[in-house]
Amino acid sequence: MNHSRRGSGGRPLRPYISGLVVVLVIAGAVGALDWDLSVLLDAESRTQAALRVSRFVGAFGAPDLSNEALLQGASLSVQTLSVALLGSALGIVMGYVLALGASRIVMVGSDTTRRVARTGSLLNLASHLARRVALEGCRMLLDTLRGVPDFAWAVLILTIPGPGPVTGMLALGLSVAGMLGKVYSELWDSVDPQRYAAVSQQGGRLITLFYGVQPLSGRSMLSYTLMRTECCVRNASVIGVVGGGGLGGQLFDEFAFGNYERVVTLLIFLLLLTGGVDLLSNWLRYRLRAEHTGSRMGVQRAAGLRIGALRRLEVLGIVLVALAGSLWWLRDGLARSLSELQRIEWTWIGEQVGELLRPDLSPGTLAEASLSAVVPVAMGILSTVGACLIAAALVFPSSILFQRHAHLFTGEDPGRARRMIRIGSVVVARGTALVLRGMPDVAWVLLLASFFRLGVLAGVAAIALHSSGVLARVFVEVVDNIPARRLEPLHIVSRTLTFVYAALPIAGRDWRTYGLFQFESNVRAGVVLGIVGVGGWGTRFTPVLAIGTCRVRVHF
């Protein structure tokens, strides 16, 4: 027996060690941040905070509903949606191509370097090594694309097409490509090889991917792609602050000037936009799950496959129409960007790229950058922990499987009143998650700063609230995607115990994966919030952002 891994009672030590590490990391993150708790500890500060909140909240009772405000909100909402859709489409295409190069299954298959060197020819070994180099290169490129926040990409791109929706579209596309490419490749590589062994014996690596691996991971790919598209809608409003077009820039301008009534109007449009996108993505998921509909209708397998193919074509048509409409809506911005490109002095662009490739690596600069990096990382840790806890609490009341279709694995026959209560639970819990993720983290921080003032407390709470809504969405989908037949033999007395002891262990791995990816997003969000005065790296980004930052700081 390996006593180093087991305690005196024979229990594995790994869970305890992991728990201790998590506690130490959280404690370190708490200690690394400069908390301003004066508003909670000082009576006068609490009074001033209450006055600020009452003024802000009062604007929700009297938003600006003039024709000018409504037309402006509608126009900016469509622009934000168009930027998000085109940026997502660009990111999906780029991410898929890079995922092919970053997937171990596609590039090297099951072969190892040692095995090829022992059994293959010198040419085979050289080919294998070249594919290994390409694999690591694509993974590094994906890390770079997603490691740079989309707002930072917007700052870098801004000098070429100029401020406008094209800048936002390109910035979102690069960021989304890094995220989706990483997720796609890992989903493909995590599929159990035994599940597609028959296909792999009949064809090469690409055949194995398209006909064996991808069908098994397709639902998870679709779920994450739709989730990233929804996030793009919210991020498109943030990019507006740095010249990316849409609701974001106008929202910050109105807030900076204290025009709370117009701010509330823009927030309403933002919630309507994100809520509409959320409902649309739910509908798309439903339409693409042809096998569920087919099983309920009792049609034959061939008819079910035909229905599935028709629905995929229907969804594809809707997506193409939406992209065409987005291009038409942004036609003026695209034309301006093309004219700007024609006037660009490419030698100057080369000089700018050269400057980026020659960073300042002096000890003082590196030390300053390292200290600044502590803030967004610590904020990312704490906000992710809080978001996971909030999202996990919302899963059971939000789950269609456990609230509406529990009879599939319990055999129960709830009465009409109980069914209505459960449906109400789903509506309330999902509505709560929708509001949480419908407000971008920068909008949340503005709301919270009206009470806490700008600082890490408002920043951590804002990121946690927003990302809890995002995680609740994917956490619920993971649970609802569990086949009822896997829960039936594990049914334990009640739905709650079945959820805790059966569903959670099945969903745990996917939850952990989504939580880690959200942590990366939250660290980037911590950088973004530095623009509005939270601290860390964001406060040091390019003078282009200085005007917006100063406006918000002066107001508070």
Coordinates of C-alpha atoms in Angstrom, one line a residue:
M1 CA 0.0 0.0 0.0
N2 CA 1.2 3.5 -0.8
H3 CA 1.0 5.2 2.6
S4 CA 2.0 8.5 1.1
R5 CA -1.3 8.7 -0.6
R6 CA -3.5 7.3 2.1
G7 CA -4.2 8.4 5.7
S8 CA -4.1 6.2 8.7
G9 CA -7.7 5.1 8.1
G10 CA -7.0 4.0 4.6
R11 CA -8.8 7.0 3.0
P12 CA -7.1 8.7 0.0
L13 CA -5.3 11.9 0.9
R14 CA -5.6 13.5 -2.5
P15 CA -9.1 15.1 -1.8
Y16 CA -7.8 16.6 1.5
I17 CA -4.6 17.9 -0.2
S18 CA -6.6 19.4 -3.0
G19 CA -9.0 21.1 -0.6
L20 CA -6.1 22.5 1.4
V21 CA -4.5 23.9 -1.7
V22 CA -7.8 25.6 -2.7
V23 CA -8.1 27.1 0.7
L24 CA -4.5 28.4 0.6
V25 CA -5.0 29.9 -2.9
I26 CA -8.2 31.7 -1.8
A27 CA -6.5 33.0 1.3
G28 CA -3.6 34.2 -0.7
A29 CA -5.9 36.0 -3.2
V30 CA -7.7 37.7 -0.4
G31 CA -4.5 38.9 1.1
A32 CA -3.1 40.1 -2.2
L33 CA -5.8 42.7 -2.8
D34 CA -6.2 46.1 -1.3
W35 CA -9.7 46.1 0.1
D36 CA -11.5 49.3 0.9
L37 CA -14.2 48.4 3.4
S38 CA -14.8 52.0 4.7
V39 CA -18.3 52.0 3.3
L40 CA -19.1 49.1 5.4
L41 CA -17.3 50.2 8.6
D42 CA -17.9 54.0 8.6
A43 CA -21.3 55.4 9.3
E44 CA -20.7 58.6 7.3
S45 CA -19.5 56.6 4.3
R46 CA -22.6 54.4 4.5
T47 CA -24.8 57.4 4.5
Q48 CA -23.1 58.9 1.4
A49 CA -23.2 55.5 -0.3
A50 CA -27.0 55.2 0.4
L51 CA -27.5 58.7 -1.2
R52 CA -25.6 57.6 -4.3
V53 CA -27.5 54.4 -4.6
S54 CA -30.9 56.1 -4.1
R55 CA -30.1 58.5 -6.9
F56 CA -29.0 55.7 -9.2
V57 CA -31.9 53.4 -8.3
G58 CA -34.4 56.3 -8.6
A59 CA -33.4 56.6 -12.3
F60 CA -34.8 53.1 -12.8
G61 CA -38.2 54.5 -12.0
A62 CA -37.9 57.2 -14.6
P63 CA -35.8 56.2 -17.5
D64 CA -35.3 58.4 -20.5
L65 CA -38.0 57.1 -22.9
S66 CA -37.9 60.0 -25.4
N67 CA -37.9 59.2 -29.1
E68 CA -34.3 60.2 -29.4
A69 CA -33.2 57.9 -26.6
L70 CA -35.3 54.9 -27.9
L71 CA -34.0 55.3 -31.5
Q72 CA -30.4 55.6 -30.2
G73 CA -30.8 52.5 -28.0
A74 CA -32.3 50.5 -30.8
S75 CA -29.6 51.5 -33.3
L76 CA -26.8 50.8 -30.9
S77 CA -28.3 47.5 -30.0
V78 CA -28.5 46.3 -33.6
Q79 CA -24.9 47.5 -34.1
T80 CA -23.7 45.6 -31.0
L81 CA -25.5 42.4 -32.2
S82 CA -24.0 42.7 -35.7
V83 CA -20.5 43.2 -34.3
A84 CA -20.9 40.2 -32.0
L85 CA -22.3 37.9 -34.7
L86 CA -19.6 38.7 -37.3
G87 CA -16.9 38.5 -34.6
S88 CA -18.3 35.1 -33.5
A89 CA -18.4 33.8 -37.1
L90 CA -14.8 34.9 -37.7
G91 CA -13.7 33.3 -34.4
I92 CA -15.5 30.0 -35.1
V93 CA -13.9 29.6 -38.5
M94 CA -10.4 30.6 -37.3
G95 CA -10.8 28.5 -34.1
Y96 CA -11.9 25.4 -35.9
V97 CA -9.0 25.6 -38.3
L98 CA -6.5 26.1 -35.5
A99 CA -8.2 23.3 -33.4
L100 CA -7.3 20.9 -36.2
G101 CA -3.7 21.7 -35.7
A102 CA -3.9 21.7 -31.9
S103 CA -5.7 18.4 -31.6
R104 CA -3.5 15.4 -30.8
I105 CA -6.0 13.0 -32.5
V106 CA -5.7 14.9 -35.8
M107 CA -2.0 15.6 -35.8
V108 CA -0.4 12.5 -34.3
G109 CA -3.1 10.1 -33.5
S110 CA -2.1 7.4 -31.0
D111 CA 1.5 7.3 -32.2
T112 CA 4.3 8.3 -29.8
T113 CA 7.7 9.6 -30.8
R114 CA 9.4 6.7 -29.1
R115 CA 7.1 4.2 -30.9
V116 CA 7.7 5.8 -34.3
A117 CA 11.4 6.0 -33.8
R118 CA 11.5 2.3 -32.9
T119 CA 9.2 0.9 -35.6
G120 CA 9.1 3.5 -38.4
S121 CA 11.5 4.7 -41.1
L122 CA 13.5 7.9 -40.9
L123 CA 11.0 9.6 -43.2
N124 CA 8.1 8.6 -40.9
L125 CA 10.0 9.9 -37.9
A126 CA 10.7 13.3 -39.6
S127 CA 7.0 13.5 -40.5
H128 CA 5.9 12.7 -37.0
L129 CA 8.3 15.3 -35.5
A130 CA 7.1 17.9 -37.9
R131 CA 3.5 17.2 -36.9
R132 CA 4.5 17.5 -33.3
V133 CA 6.1 20.9 -33.9
A134 CA 2.9 22.1 -35.7
L135 CA 0.8 20.7 -32.9
E136 CA 2.7 22.7 -30.2
G137 CA 2.8 25.8 -32.5
C138 CA -1.0 25.8 -32.9
R139 CA -1.5 25.3 -29.2
M140 CA 0.9 28.2 -28.5
L141 CA -1.0 30.4 -31.0
L142 CA -4.3 29.6 -29.4
D143 CA -2.9 30.4 -25.9
T144 CA -1.7 33.8 -27.3
L145 CA -5.1 34.6 -28.9
R146 CA -7.1 33.9 -25.9
G147 CA -4.5 35.2 -23.4
V148 CA -4.9 38.8 -24.8
P149 CA -8.2 40.3 -23.7
D150 CA -10.5 41.3 -26.5
F151 CA -10.4 44.9 -25.4
A152 CA -6.6 44.8 -25.7
W153 CA -6.9 43.4 -29.2
A154 CA -9.2 46.3 -30.0
V155 CA -6.6 48.7 -28.7
L156 CA -3.9 47.1 -30.9
I157 CA -6.2 46.9 -34.0
L158 CA -7.6 50.4 -33.5
T159 CA -4.7 52.1 -35.3
I160 CA -5.4 50.3 -38.6
P161 CA -9.2 50.5 -39.5
G162 CA -9.8 53.3 -37.0
P163 CA -12.6 53.4 -34.3
G164 CA -15.8 51.6 -35.3
P165 CA -17.5 48.3 -35.5
V166 CA -14.8 46.7 -37.7
T167 CA -12.3 47.1 -34.8
G168 CA -14.8 45.4 -32.4
M169 CA -15.5 42.6 -34.9
L170 CA -11.8 41.8 -35.5
A171 CA -11.0 42.0 -31.8
L172 CA -13.8 39.6 -30.8
G173 CA -12.9 37.3 -33.6
L174 CA -9.3 36.9 -32.5
S175 CA -10.3 36.3 -28.9
V176 CA -13.1 33.9 -29.7
A177 CA -10.8 31.9 -32.0
G178 CA -8.4 31.3 -29.2
M179 CA -11.1 30.2 -26.8
L180 CA -13.0 28.0 -29.2
G181 CA -9.9 26.5 -30.8
K182 CA -8.7 25.4 -27.3
V183 CA -12.1 24.0 -26.3
Y184 CA -12.7 22.2 -29.6
S185 CA -9.3 20.5 -29.6
E186 CA -9.6 19.4 -25.9
L187 CA -13.2 18.1 -26.4
W188 CA -11.9 16.0 -29.3
D189 CA -8.9 14.7 -27.4
S190 CA -11.0 13.9 -24.3
V191 CA -13.3 11.4 -26.1
D192 CA -12.6 7.8 -25.0
P193 CA -10.8 6.1 -28.0
Q194 CA -12.8 2.9 -27.4
R195 CA -15.9 4.8 -28.5
Y196 CA -14.6 5.4 -32.0
A197 CA -12.2 2.5 -32.4
A198 CA -14.2 1.0 -35.2
V199 CA -14.0 4.2 -37.2
S200 CA -10.3 4.7 -36.6
Q201 CA -9.6 1.2 -38.0
Q202 CA -11.3 2.1 -41.3
G203 CA -9.7 5.4 -42.1
G204 CA -7.1 8.1 -41.4
R205 CA -7.0 10.7 -38.7
L206 CA -9.4 13.2 -40.4
I207 CA -11.9 10.4 -41.2
T208 CA -11.7 9.4 -37.5
L209 CA -12.3 13.0 -36.5
F210 CA -15.2 13.7 -38.8
Y211 CA -17.1 10.4 -38.5
G212 CA -16.0 9.2 -35.1
V213 CA -14.9 11.9 -32.7
Q214 CA -16.8 14.9 -33.7
P215 CA -20.3 13.3 -33.6
L216 CA -19.5 12.2 -30.0
S217 CA -18.4 15.7 -28.9
G218 CA -20.8 17.7 -31.2
R219 CA -23.3 18.6 -28.5
S220 CA -20.6 20.0 -26.2
M221 CA -19.1 21.9 -29.1
L222 CA -22.5 23.4 -29.9
S223 CA -23.2 24.3 -26.3
Y224 CA -19.9 26.1 -25.8
T225 CA -20.1 27.8 -29.2
L226 CA -23.5 29.2 -28.5
M227 CA -22.4 30.3 -25.0
R228 CA -19.4 32.1 -26.5
T229 CA -21.6 33.8 -29.0
E230 CA -23.8 35.1 -26.1
C231 CA -20.7 36.3 -24.4
C232 CA -19.7 38.1 -27.5
V233 CA -22.9 40.1 -27.4
R234 CA -22.0 41.3 -23.9
N235 CA -18.3 41.8 -24.8
A236 CA -19.2 43.8 -27.8
S237 CA -20.7 46.4 -25.5
V238 CA -17.4 46.5 -23.5
I239 CA -15.3 46.9 -26.6
G240 CA -17.4 50.0 -27.4
V241 CA -15.5 51.8 -24.6
V242 CA -12.2 51.5 -26.6
G243 CA -13.7 52.4 -30.0
G244 CA -15.4 49.1 -31.0
G245 CA -18.8 50.6 -31.6
G246 CA -22.1 49.6 -30.0
L247 CA -23.8 50.3 -26.7
G248 CA -20.6 50.3 -24.5
G249 CA -19.1 53.6 -25.5
Q250 CA -22.4 55.5 -25.2
L251 CA -23.2 53.8 -21.8
F252 CA -19.9 54.9 -20.3
D253 CA -20.3 58.4 -21.7
E254 CA -23.7 58.8 -20.2
F255 CA -22.6 57.4 -16.9
A256 CA -19.5 59.6 -16.7
F257 CA -21.7 62.7 -17.2
G258 CA -24.1 61.6 -14.5
N259 CA -27.0 61.1 -17.0
Y260 CA -28.5 58.2 -15.0
E261 CA -31.9 58.3 -16.8
R262 CA -30.2 57.6 -20.2
V263 CA -27.9 55.0 -18.6
V264 CA -31.0 53.1 -17.4
T265 CA -32.5 53.3 -20.9
L266 CA -29.3 51.8 -22.4
L267 CA -29.2 49.1 -19.7
I268 CA -32.7 48.1 -20.6
F269 CA -31.8 47.8 -24.2
L270 CA -28.7 45.8 -23.2
L271 CA -30.8 43.4 -21.1
L272 CA -33.4 43.0 -23.9
L273 CA -30.6 42.3 -26.3
T274 CA -28.8 39.7 -24.2
G275 CA -32.2 38.1 -23.1
G276 CA -33.3 37.9 -26.8
V277 CA -30.0 36.2 -27.8
D278 CA -30.4 33.8 -24.8
L279 CA -33.9 32.8 -25.9
L280 CA -32.7 32.4 -29.5
S281 CA -29.8 30.2 -28.6
N282 CA -32.2 28.1 -26.5
W283 CA -34.5 27.7 -29.5
L284 CA -31.5 26.7 -31.7
R285 CA -30.5 24.1 -29.2
Y286 CA -34.0 22.7 -29.2
R287 CA -34.2 22.6 -33.0
L288 CA -30.9 20.8 -33.3
R289 CA -31.9 18.1 -30.9
A290 CA -33.9 16.2 -33.5
E291 CA -33.3 12.9 -31.9
H292 CA -35.4 14.0 -28.8
T293 CA -38.3 15.1 -30.9
G294 CA -38.1 11.9 -33.0
S295 CA -38.2 9.7 -30.0
R296 CA -41.3 11.5 -28.6
M297 CA -43.1 11.2 -31.9
G298 CA -42.3 7.6 -32.3
V299 CA -41.0 8.0 -35.8
Q300 CA -38.5 5.6 -37.3
R301 CA -34.8 6.2 -37.1
A302 CA -34.5 7.1 -40.8
A303 CA -37.3 9.7 -40.4
G304 CA -35.6 11.1 -37.3
L305 CA -32.3 11.5 -39.3
R306 CA -34.2 13.2 -42.1
I307 CA -35.8 15.6 -39.6
G308 CA -32.4 16.3 -38.1
A309 CA -30.9 17.1 -41.4
L310 CA -33.7 19.5 -42.3
R311 CA -33.5 21.2 -39.0
R312 CA -29.7 21.7 -39.4
L313 CA -30.3 23.2 -42.8
E314 CA -33.0 25.5 -41.3
V315 CA -30.6 26.7 -38.6
L316 CA -27.8 27.2 -41.1
G317 CA -30.2 29.3 -43.2
I318 CA -31.1 31.4 -40.2
V319 CA -27.4 31.9 -39.3
L320 CA -26.5 32.9 -42.9
V321 CA -29.4 35.4 -43.0
A322 CA -28.3 36.9 -39.7
L323 CA -24.7 37.3 -40.9
A324 CA -25.9 38.9 -44.2
G325 CA -28.1 41.3 -42.3
S326 CA -25.1 42.2 -40.0
L327 CA -22.9 42.9 -43.0
W328 CA -25.6 45.1 -44.5
W329 CA -26.2 47.0 -41.2
L330 CA -22.4 47.7 -40.8
R331 CA -21.9 48.5 -44.5
D332 CA -21.0 52.1 -43.8
G333 CA -18.5 51.2 -41.1
L334 CA -17.0 48.5 -43.4
A335 CA -16.7 51.1 -46.2
R336 CA -15.0 53.6 -43.9
S337 CA -12.5 51.0 -42.7
L338 CA -11.7 50.0 -46.3
S339 CA -11.0 53.6 -47.1
E340 CA -8.8 53.9 -44.1
L341 CA -6.8 50.9 -45.2
Q342 CA -6.2 52.5 -48.5
R343 CA -4.7 55.5 -46.9
I344 CA -2.5 53.6 -44.4
E345 CA 1.3 54.0 -44.7
W346 CA 2.3 50.4 -44.2
T347 CA 5.8 51.3 -43.3
W348 CA 4.3 53.0 -40.2
I349 CA 2.4 49.8 -39.4
G350 CA 5.6 47.9 -39.8
E351 CA 7.3 50.2 -37.3
Q352 CA 4.4 49.7 -34.8
V353 CA 4.6 46.0 -35.1
G354 CA 8.4 46.3 -34.6
E355 CA 7.8 48.2 -31.4
L356 CA 5.5 45.4 -30.2
L357 CA 8.3 42.8 -30.9
R358 CA 10.7 44.9 -28.8
P359 CA 9.1 45.1 -25.4
D360 CA 10.7 46.9 -22.5
L361 CA 12.3 44.2 -20.4
S362 CA 14.1 46.4 -17.9
P363 CA 14.0 45.1 -14.3
G364 CA 11.9 48.0 -13.2
T365 CA 9.3 47.5 -15.9
L366 CA 9.1 43.7 -15.3
A367 CA 8.7 44.2 -11.6
E368 CA 6.0 46.8 -12.1
A369 CA 4.2 44.5 -14.5
S370 CA 4.4 41.5 -12.2
L371 CA 3.0 43.5 -9.3
S372 CA 0.2 44.8 -11.5
A373 CA -0.6 41.2 -12.6
V374 CA -1.4 40.2 -9.0
V375 CA -4.6 42.2 -9.0
P376 CA -6.5 40.6 -11.9
V377 CA -5.3 37.1 -11.0
A378 CA -6.5 37.4 -7.4
M379 CA -9.7 38.9 -8.6
G380 CA -10.1 36.1 -11.1
I381 CA -9.6 33.5 -8.3
L382 CA -12.1 35.0 -5.9
S383 CA -14.7 35.8 -8.5
T384 CA -14.5 32.3 -10.0
V385 CA -15.0 30.6 -6.7
G386 CA -18.0 32.9 -5.9
A387 CA -19.4 32.4 -9.4
C388 CA -19.1 28.6 -9.2
L389 CA -20.9 28.5 -5.8
I390 CA -23.8 30.8 -7.1
A391 CA -24.1 28.9 -10.3
A392 CA -24.1 25.5 -8.6
A393 CA -26.9 26.7 -6.3
L394 CA -29.0 27.7 -9.4
V395 CA -28.6 24.4 -11.2
F396 CA -31.1 22.1 -9.5
P397 CA -34.1 24.6 -9.6
S398 CA -33.1 25.5 -13.2
S399 CA -32.8 21.9 -14.5
I400 CA -35.5 20.8 -16.9
L401 CA -34.5 17.2 -16.3
F402 CA -35.0 17.4 -12.6
Q403 CA -38.0 19.7 -12.5
R404 CA -40.1 18.7 -15.5
H405 CA -38.8 15.3 -16.6
A406 CA -37.9 13.7 -13.3
H407 CA -40.6 11.0 -13.9
L408 CA -38.3 9.5 -16.6
F409 CA -35.9 8.2 -13.9
T410 CA -38.1 8.3 -10.8
G411 CA -41.3 6.9 -12.1
E412 CA -43.2 9.5 -10.0
D413 CA -46.5 11.1 -11.1
P414 CA -46.6 14.6 -9.5
G415 CA -49.9 16.3 -9.3
R416 CA -50.8 19.4 -11.2
A417 CA -50.0 21.8 -8.4
R418 CA -46.5 20.3 -7.9
R419 CA -45.8 20.4 -11.6
M420 CA -46.7 24.1 -11.7
I421 CA -44.4 24.8 -8.7
R422 CA -41.5 23.1 -10.5
I423 CA -42.1 25.0 -13.7
G424 CA -42.2 28.2 -11.7
S425 CA -38.8 27.2 -10.1
V426 CA -37.3 26.8 -13.6
V427 CA -38.6 30.2 -14.7
V428 CA -37.4 32.0 -11.6
A429 CA -34.0 30.4 -11.5
R430 CA -33.3 30.7 -15.2
G431 CA -34.6 34.3 -15.1
T432 CA -32.2 35.1 -12.3
A433 CA -29.3 33.6 -14.3
L434 CA -30.3 35.5 -17.3
V435 CA -30.2 38.8 -15.5
L436 CA -26.9 38.0 -13.9
R437 CA -25.2 37.2 -17.2
G438 CA -27.3 39.7 -19.2
M439 CA -25.4 42.6 -17.5
P440 CA -21.7 42.8 -18.6
D441 CA -19.3 42.8 -15.7
V442 CA -18.4 46.5 -16.5
A443 CA -22.1 47.4 -16.1
W444 CA -22.3 45.5 -12.8
V445 CA -19.2 47.3 -11.5
L446 CA -20.8 50.6 -12.3
L447 CA -24.0 49.6 -10.4
L448 CA -22.0 48.3 -7.4
A449 CA -19.6 51.2 -7.4
S450 CA -22.6 53.5 -6.7
F451 CA -22.5 52.0 -3.2
F452 CA -19.0 50.5 -2.7
R453 CA -17.1 53.0 -4.8
L454 CA -14.6 51.8 -7.4
G455 CA -12.3 49.2 -6.1
V456 CA -11.5 45.5 -5.8
L457 CA -14.6 44.8 -3.7
A458 CA -16.9 46.1 -6.5
G459 CA -14.8 44.5 -9.1
V460 CA -14.8 41.0 -7.6
A461 CA -18.5 41.1 -6.9
A462 CA -19.2 42.4 -10.4
I463 CA -17.2 39.6 -12.1
A464 CA -18.7 37.0 -9.8
L465 CA -22.3 38.0 -10.5
H466 CA -21.8 38.1 -14.2
S467 CA -19.9 34.9 -14.6
S468 CA -22.3 33.1 -12.2
G469 CA -25.0 33.6 -14.8
V470 CA -22.7 32.4 -17.5
L471 CA -21.7 29.3 -15.6
A472 CA -25.2 28.5 -14.5
R473 CA -26.2 28.3 -18.1
V474 CA -23.5 25.7 -19.0
F475 CA -23.8 23.9 -15.7
V476 CA -27.5 23.3 -16.3
E477 CA -26.9 22.2 -19.8
V478 CA -24.5 19.6 -18.7
V479 CA -27.0 18.2 -16.2
D480 CA -29.9 18.3 -18.7
N481 CA -27.8 16.5 -21.3
I482 CA -27.4 13.5 -18.9
P483 CA -29.6 10.6 -20.3
A484 CA -32.3 9.7 -17.9
R485 CA -31.5 6.0 -18.2
R486 CA -28.1 6.8 -16.5
L487 CA -30.0 8.2 -13.5
E488 CA -32.7 5.5 -13.3
P489 CA -30.6 2.8 -11.6
L490 CA -29.1 5.4 -9.3
H491 CA -32.4 6.9 -8.2
I492 CA -32.1 7.4 -4.4
V493 CA -35.3 8.2 -2.5
S494 CA -35.7 11.7 -3.8
R495 CA -34.8 14.0 -6.7
T496 CA -32.5 16.0 -4.5
L497 CA -30.4 13.0 -3.4
T498 CA -30.4 11.7 -7.0
F499 CA -29.0 15.1 -8.1
V500 CA -26.4 15.2 -5.4
Y501 CA -25.2 11.5 -5.6
A502 CA -25.8 10.7 -9.2
A503 CA -26.0 13.8 -11.4
L504 CA -23.2 15.8 -9.8
P505 CA -20.5 13.0 -10.1
I506 CA -21.4 12.7 -13.8
A507 CA -21.4 16.4 -14.5
G508 CA -18.4 17.2 -12.2
R509 CA -15.7 16.9 -14.9
D510 CA -17.4 19.2 -17.3
W511 CA -18.2 21.6 -14.5
R512 CA -14.5 21.7 -13.6
T513 CA -13.5 22.3 -17.2
Y514 CA -16.0 25.2 -17.7
G515 CA -15.0 26.7 -14.3
L516 CA -11.3 26.7 -15.3
F517 CA -12.1 28.3 -18.7
Q518 CA -14.3 30.9 -16.8
F519 CA -11.3 31.6 -14.6
E520 CA -9.3 32.6 -17.6
S521 CA -12.1 34.9 -18.7
N522 CA -12.4 36.4 -15.2
V523 CA -8.7 37.2 -15.1
R524 CA -9.2 39.1 -18.4
A525 CA -12.2 40.8 -16.9
G526 CA -10.1 41.9 -14.0
V527 CA -7.7 43.6 -16.5
V528 CA -10.7 45.2 -18.3
L529 CA -12.1 46.6 -15.0
G530 CA -8.8 48.4 -14.5
I531 CA -10.0 50.8 -17.2
V532 CA -12.7 52.2 -14.8
G533 CA -10.3 52.4 -11.8
V534 CA -10.4 49.0 -10.1
G535 CA -6.6 48.7 -10.4
G536 CA -4.0 46.4 -11.9
W537 CA -2.9 46.1 -15.5
G538 CA -6.0 47.8 -16.9
T539 CA -4.9 51.2 -15.5
R540 CA -1.7 51.0 -17.5
F541 CA -3.2 50.4 -21.0
T542 CA -2.4 53.0 -23.6
P543 CA -3.4 56.7 -23.4
V544 CA -6.3 55.9 -25.7
L545 CA -8.2 54.7 -22.7
A546 CA -7.3 57.6 -20.4
I547 CA -10.2 59.9 -21.2
G548 CA -12.9 57.3 -20.4
T549 CA -11.1 56.3 -17.2
C550 CA -10.7 59.9 -16.0
R551 CA -14.4 60.7 -16.6
V552 CA -15.5 57.8 -14.4
R553 CA -13.0 58.6 -11.7
V554 CA -14.0 62.3 -11.6
H555 CA -17.6 61.3 -11.1
F556 CA -16.9 59.1 -8.1

